[in-house]
Tab-separated table of C-alpha atoms in Angstrom:
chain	number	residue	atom	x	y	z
F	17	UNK	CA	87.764	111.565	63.862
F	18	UNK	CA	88.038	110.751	60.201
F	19	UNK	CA	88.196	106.781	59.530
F	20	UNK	CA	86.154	106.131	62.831
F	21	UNK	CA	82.986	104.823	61.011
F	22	UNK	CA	84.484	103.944	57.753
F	23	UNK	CA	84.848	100.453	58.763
F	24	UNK	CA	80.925	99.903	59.020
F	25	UNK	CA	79.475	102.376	56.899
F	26	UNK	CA	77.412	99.850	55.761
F	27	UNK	CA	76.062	98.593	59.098
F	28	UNK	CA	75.954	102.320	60.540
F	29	UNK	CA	73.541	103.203	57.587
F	30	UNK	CA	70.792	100.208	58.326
F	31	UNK	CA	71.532	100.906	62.332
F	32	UNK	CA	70.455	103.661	63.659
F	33	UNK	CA	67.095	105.526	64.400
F	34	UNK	CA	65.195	107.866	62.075
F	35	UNK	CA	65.258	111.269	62.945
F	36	UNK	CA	60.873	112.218	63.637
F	37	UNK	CA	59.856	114.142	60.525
F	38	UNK	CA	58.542	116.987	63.154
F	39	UNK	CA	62.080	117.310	64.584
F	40	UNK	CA	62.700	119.452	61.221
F	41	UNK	CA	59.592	121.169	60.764
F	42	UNK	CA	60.440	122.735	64.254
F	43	UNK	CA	63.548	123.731	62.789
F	44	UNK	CA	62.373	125.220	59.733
F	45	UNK	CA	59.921	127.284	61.793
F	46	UNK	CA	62.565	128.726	63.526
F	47	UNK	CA	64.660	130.554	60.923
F	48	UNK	CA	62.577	133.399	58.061
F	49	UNK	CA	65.157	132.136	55.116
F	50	UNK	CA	64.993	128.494	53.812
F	51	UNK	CA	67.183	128.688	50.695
F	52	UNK	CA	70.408	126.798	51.873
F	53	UNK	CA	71.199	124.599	54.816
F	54	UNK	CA	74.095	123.064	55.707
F	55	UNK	CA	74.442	119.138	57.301
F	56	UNK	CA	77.712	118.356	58.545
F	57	UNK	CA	79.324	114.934	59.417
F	58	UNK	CA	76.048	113.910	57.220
F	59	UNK	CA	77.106	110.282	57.441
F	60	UNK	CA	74.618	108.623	55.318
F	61	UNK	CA	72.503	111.779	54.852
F	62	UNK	CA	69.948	110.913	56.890
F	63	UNK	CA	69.313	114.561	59.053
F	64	UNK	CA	69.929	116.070	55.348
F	65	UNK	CA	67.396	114.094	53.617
F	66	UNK	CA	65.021	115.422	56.574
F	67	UNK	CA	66.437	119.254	56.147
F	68	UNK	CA	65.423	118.540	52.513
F	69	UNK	CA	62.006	118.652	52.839
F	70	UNK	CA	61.958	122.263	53.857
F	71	UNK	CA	65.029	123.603	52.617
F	72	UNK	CA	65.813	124.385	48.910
F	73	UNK	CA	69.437	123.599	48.836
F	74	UNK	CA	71.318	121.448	51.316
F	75	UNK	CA	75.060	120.862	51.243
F	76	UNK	CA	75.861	117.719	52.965
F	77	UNK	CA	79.420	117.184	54.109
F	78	UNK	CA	82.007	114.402	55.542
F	79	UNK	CA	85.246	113.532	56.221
F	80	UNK	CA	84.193	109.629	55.293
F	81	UNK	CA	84.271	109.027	51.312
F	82	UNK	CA	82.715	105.732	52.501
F	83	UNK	CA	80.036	106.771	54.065
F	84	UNK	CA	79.035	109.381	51.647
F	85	UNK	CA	78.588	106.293	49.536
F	86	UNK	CA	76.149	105.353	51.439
F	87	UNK	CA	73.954	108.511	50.858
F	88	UNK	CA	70.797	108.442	49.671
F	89	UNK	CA	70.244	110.552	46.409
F	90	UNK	CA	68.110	113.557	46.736
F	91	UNK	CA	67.770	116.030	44.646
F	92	UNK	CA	67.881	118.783	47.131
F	93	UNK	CA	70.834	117.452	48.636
F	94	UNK	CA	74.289	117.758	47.306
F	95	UNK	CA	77.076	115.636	49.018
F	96	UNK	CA	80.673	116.666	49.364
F	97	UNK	CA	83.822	114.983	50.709
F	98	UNK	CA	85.369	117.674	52.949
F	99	UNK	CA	89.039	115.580	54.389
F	100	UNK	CA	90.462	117.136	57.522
F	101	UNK	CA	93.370	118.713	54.712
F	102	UNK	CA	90.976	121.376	53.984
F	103	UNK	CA	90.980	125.039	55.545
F	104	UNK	CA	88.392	126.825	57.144
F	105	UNK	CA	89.008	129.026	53.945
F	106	UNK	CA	88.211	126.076	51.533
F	107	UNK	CA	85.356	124.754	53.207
F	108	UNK	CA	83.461	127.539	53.906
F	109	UNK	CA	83.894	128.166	49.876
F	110	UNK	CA	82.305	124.477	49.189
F	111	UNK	CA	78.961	125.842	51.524
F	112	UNK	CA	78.642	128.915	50.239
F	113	UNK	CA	79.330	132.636	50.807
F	114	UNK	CA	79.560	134.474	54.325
F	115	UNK	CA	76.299	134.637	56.053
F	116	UNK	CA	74.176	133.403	53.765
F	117	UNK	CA	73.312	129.607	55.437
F	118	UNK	CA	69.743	129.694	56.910
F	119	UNK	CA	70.538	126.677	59.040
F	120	UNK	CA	73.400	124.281	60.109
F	121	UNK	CA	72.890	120.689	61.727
F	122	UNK	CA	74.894	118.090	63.378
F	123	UNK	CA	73.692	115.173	64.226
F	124	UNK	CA	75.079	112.483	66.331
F	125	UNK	CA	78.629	113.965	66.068
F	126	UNK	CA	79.483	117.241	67.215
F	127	UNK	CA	81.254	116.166	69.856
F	128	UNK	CA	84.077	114.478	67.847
F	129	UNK	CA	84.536	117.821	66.870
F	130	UNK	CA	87.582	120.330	67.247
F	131	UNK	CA	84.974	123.389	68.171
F	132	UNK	CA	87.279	126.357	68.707
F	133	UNK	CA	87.868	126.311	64.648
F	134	UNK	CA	84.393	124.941	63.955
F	135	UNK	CA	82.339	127.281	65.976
F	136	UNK	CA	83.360	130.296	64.378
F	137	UNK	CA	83.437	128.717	61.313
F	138	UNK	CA	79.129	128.604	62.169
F	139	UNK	CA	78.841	131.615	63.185
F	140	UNK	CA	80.790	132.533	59.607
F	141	UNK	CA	78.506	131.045	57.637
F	142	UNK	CA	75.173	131.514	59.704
F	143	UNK	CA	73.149	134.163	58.145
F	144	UNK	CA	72.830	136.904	60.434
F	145	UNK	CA	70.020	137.457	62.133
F	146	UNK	CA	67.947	134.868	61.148
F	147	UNK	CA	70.296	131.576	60.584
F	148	UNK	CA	69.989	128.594	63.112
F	149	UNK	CA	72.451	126.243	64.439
F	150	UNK	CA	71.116	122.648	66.081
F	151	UNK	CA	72.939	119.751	67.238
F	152	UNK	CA	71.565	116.474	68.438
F	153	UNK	CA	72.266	113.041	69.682
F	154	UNK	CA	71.212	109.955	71.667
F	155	UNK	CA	72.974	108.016	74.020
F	156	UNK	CA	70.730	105.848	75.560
F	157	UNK	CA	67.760	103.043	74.717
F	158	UNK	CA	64.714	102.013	76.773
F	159	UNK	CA	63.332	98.522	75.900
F	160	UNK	CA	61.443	96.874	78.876
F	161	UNK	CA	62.836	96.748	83.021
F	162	UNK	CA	64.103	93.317	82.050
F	163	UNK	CA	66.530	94.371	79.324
F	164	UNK	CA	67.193	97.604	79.932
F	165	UNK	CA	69.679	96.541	83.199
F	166	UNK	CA	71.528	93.866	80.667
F	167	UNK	CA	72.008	96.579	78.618
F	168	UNK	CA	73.472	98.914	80.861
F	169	UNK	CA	76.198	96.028	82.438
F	170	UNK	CA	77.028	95.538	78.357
F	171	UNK	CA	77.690	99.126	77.647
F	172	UNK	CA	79.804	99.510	80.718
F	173	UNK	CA	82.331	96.683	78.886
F	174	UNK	CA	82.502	98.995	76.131
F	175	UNK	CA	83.564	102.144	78.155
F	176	UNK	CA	87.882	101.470	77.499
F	177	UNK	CA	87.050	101.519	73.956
F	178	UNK	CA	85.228	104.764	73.090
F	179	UNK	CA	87.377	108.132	71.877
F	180	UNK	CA	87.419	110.049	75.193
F	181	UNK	CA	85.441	112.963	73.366
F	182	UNK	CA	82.244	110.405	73.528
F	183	UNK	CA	81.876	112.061	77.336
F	184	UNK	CA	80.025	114.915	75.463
F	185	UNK	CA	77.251	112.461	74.250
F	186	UNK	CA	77.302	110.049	77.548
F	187	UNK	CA	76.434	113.235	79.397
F	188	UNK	CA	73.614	114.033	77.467
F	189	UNK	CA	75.502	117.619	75.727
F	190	UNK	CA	74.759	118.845	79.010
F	191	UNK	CA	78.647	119.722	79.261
F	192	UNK	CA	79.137	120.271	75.478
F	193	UNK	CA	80.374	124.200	75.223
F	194	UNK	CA	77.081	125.949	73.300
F	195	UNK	CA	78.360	129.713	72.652
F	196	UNK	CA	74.978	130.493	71.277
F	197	UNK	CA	72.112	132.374	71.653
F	198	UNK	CA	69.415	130.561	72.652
F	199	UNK	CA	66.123	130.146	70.266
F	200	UNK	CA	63.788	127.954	72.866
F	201	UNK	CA	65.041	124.491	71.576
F	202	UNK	CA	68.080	124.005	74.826
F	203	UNK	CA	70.681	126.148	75.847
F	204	UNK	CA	74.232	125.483	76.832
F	205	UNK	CA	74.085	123.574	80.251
F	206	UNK	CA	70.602	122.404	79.230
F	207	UNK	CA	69.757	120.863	76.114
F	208	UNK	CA	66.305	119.801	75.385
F	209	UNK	CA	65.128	116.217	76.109
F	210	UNK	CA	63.611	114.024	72.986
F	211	UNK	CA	62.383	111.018	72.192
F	212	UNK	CA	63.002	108.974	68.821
F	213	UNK	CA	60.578	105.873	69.446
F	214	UNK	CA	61.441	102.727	66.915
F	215	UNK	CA	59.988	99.319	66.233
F	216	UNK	CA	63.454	97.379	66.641
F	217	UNK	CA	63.833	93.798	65.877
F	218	UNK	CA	66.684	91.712	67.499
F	219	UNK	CA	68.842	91.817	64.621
F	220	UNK	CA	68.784	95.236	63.958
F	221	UNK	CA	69.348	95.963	67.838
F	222	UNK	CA	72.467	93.764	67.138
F	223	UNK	CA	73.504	95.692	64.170
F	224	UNK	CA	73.029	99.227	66.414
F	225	UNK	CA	75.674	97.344	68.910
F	226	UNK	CA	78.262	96.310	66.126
F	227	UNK	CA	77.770	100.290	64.138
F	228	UNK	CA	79.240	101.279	67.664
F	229	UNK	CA	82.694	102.692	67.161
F	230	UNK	CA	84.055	100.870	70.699
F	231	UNK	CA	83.298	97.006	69.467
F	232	UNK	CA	85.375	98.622	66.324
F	233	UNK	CA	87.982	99.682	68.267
F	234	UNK	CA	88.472	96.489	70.618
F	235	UNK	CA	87.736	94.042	68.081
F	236	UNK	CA	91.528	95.527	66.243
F	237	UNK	CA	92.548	95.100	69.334
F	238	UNK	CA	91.747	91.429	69.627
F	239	UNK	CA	88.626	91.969	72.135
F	240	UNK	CA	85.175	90.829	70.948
F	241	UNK	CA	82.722	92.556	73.341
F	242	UNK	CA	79.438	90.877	71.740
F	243	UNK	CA	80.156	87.143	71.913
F	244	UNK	CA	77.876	84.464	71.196
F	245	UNK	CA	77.321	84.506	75.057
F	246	UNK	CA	76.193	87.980	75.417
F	247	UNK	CA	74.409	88.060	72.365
F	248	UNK	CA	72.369	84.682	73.665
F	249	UNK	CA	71.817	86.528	77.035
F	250	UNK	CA	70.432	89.843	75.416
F	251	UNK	CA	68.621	87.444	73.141
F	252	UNK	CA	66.720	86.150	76.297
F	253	UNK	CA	66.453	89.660	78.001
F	254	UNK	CA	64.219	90.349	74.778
F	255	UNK	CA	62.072	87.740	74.767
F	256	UNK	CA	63.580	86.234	71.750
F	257	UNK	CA	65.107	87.175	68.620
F	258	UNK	CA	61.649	86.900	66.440
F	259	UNK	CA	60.134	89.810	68.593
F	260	UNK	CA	59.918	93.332	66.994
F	261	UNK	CA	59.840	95.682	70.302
F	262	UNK	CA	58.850	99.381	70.953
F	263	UNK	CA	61.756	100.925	72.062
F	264	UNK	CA	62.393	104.649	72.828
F	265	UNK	CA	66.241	106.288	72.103
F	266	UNK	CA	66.839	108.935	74.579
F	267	UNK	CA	67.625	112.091	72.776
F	268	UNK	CA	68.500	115.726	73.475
F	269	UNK	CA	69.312	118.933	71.011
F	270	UNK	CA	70.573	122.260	71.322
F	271	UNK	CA	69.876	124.348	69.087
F	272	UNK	CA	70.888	128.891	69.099
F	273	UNK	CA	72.105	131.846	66.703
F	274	UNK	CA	74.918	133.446	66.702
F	275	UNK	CA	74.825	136.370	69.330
F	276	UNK	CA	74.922	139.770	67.865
């Protein structure tokens, strides 16, 4: 999937929810080592800067040169281009040696993923016992009973447009393969549900829509799925574009080590 968010880097970076602080702490608790973690597709860095805080070392990684511009500096965190070119040989050299990564993230992207090479590329690098693997998304928003059925109508227009991998995250990772031992936080078949609540204004709900891959994808293809007509009726919906609203992303995470 390398070049799929390169296009709005930018907007993906100001976009999207904030990870809760606690999400990682839970994490940390879960693994005895905390001397290197490793963040891949880390976008922006966002779930890095978050591993950060209890990790001494993370190595952040993407396939997008543009948005690892977009990274916030950290001194903790250490960015690296890793292009689709490179083998499983090379990469695992950039993280670091076998067995020695105390825990591996993904968020919002493992399921663009080829996972019969990256999976045992994990469970490679996972220190053993001891190292933990989570993934994570959201695929869904809850604003208020008036919006929330506008929303839904919109985001079936976008449906032709998505990557056909995006079924992983519309499902909710509940059919996402998870070959992993569980450690309390999901299990394959049955991720955990979470919550990211946000205070969302109209425009940034608007830039959210237009960091979505599918209005990408259609708008190359002539198609603009958020015209001035939708965005006035979503506009309305909310109760007008100078209200900041509560709203609540539906999340889920799995999270295991590798079985022995």
């Amino acid at each position: 999937m390398a070049g799929l968010f390169d296009k709005q880097a930018e907007i993906y970076q100001d976009a999207r929810p904030n990870y809760p602080p606690h999400w990682y702490s839970m994490l940390a608790a879960l693994t005895p080592h905390h001397a290197l973690a490793w963040d891949v597709a880390t976008g922006n860095g966002q779930a890095a800067l978050g591993v950060a805080e209890h990790y001494e070392q993370v190595i952040a990684t993407d396939v997008s040169e543009s948005q690892l511009k977009c990274g916030t500096p950290h001194p903790g965190v250490k960015y690296l281009h890793t292009p689709l070119s490179l083998s499983d040989d090379e990469l695992a050299t950039m993280i670091g040696d076998d067995g020695s990564v105390d825990l591996i993230t993904v968020a919002q992207a493992v399921h663009w993923f080829y996972l019969p090479t990256f999976y045992p590329l994990v469970s490679r690098l996972l220190r053993k016992p001891g190292g933990v693997f989570a993934v994570w998304g959201y695929n869904d928003i809850e604003v208020t009973p008036t919006f929330d059925p506008v929303m839904k109508r919109f985001h079936a227009t976008t449906l032709p447009f998505w990557n056909n991998k995006i079924q992983y995250l519309f499902d909710g990772y509940k059919t996402l393969p998870f070959p992993f031992q569980s450690v309390g936080l999901g299990c394959e078949g049955q991720p955990a549900a979470l919550d990211i609540p946000k205070k969302l204004s109209f425009d940034g709900f608007l830039r959210m829509l237009r960091s979505w891959s599918a209005l990408t994808t259609a708008k190359e293809q002539g198609i603009d799925l958020l015209p001035q007509g939708m965005v006035k009726e979503f506009e309305s919906a909310w109760g007008g574009s100078d209200l900041v609203r509560s709203v609540n992303y539906k999340a889920f995470m799995l999270a295991g080590k590798v079985k022995l």
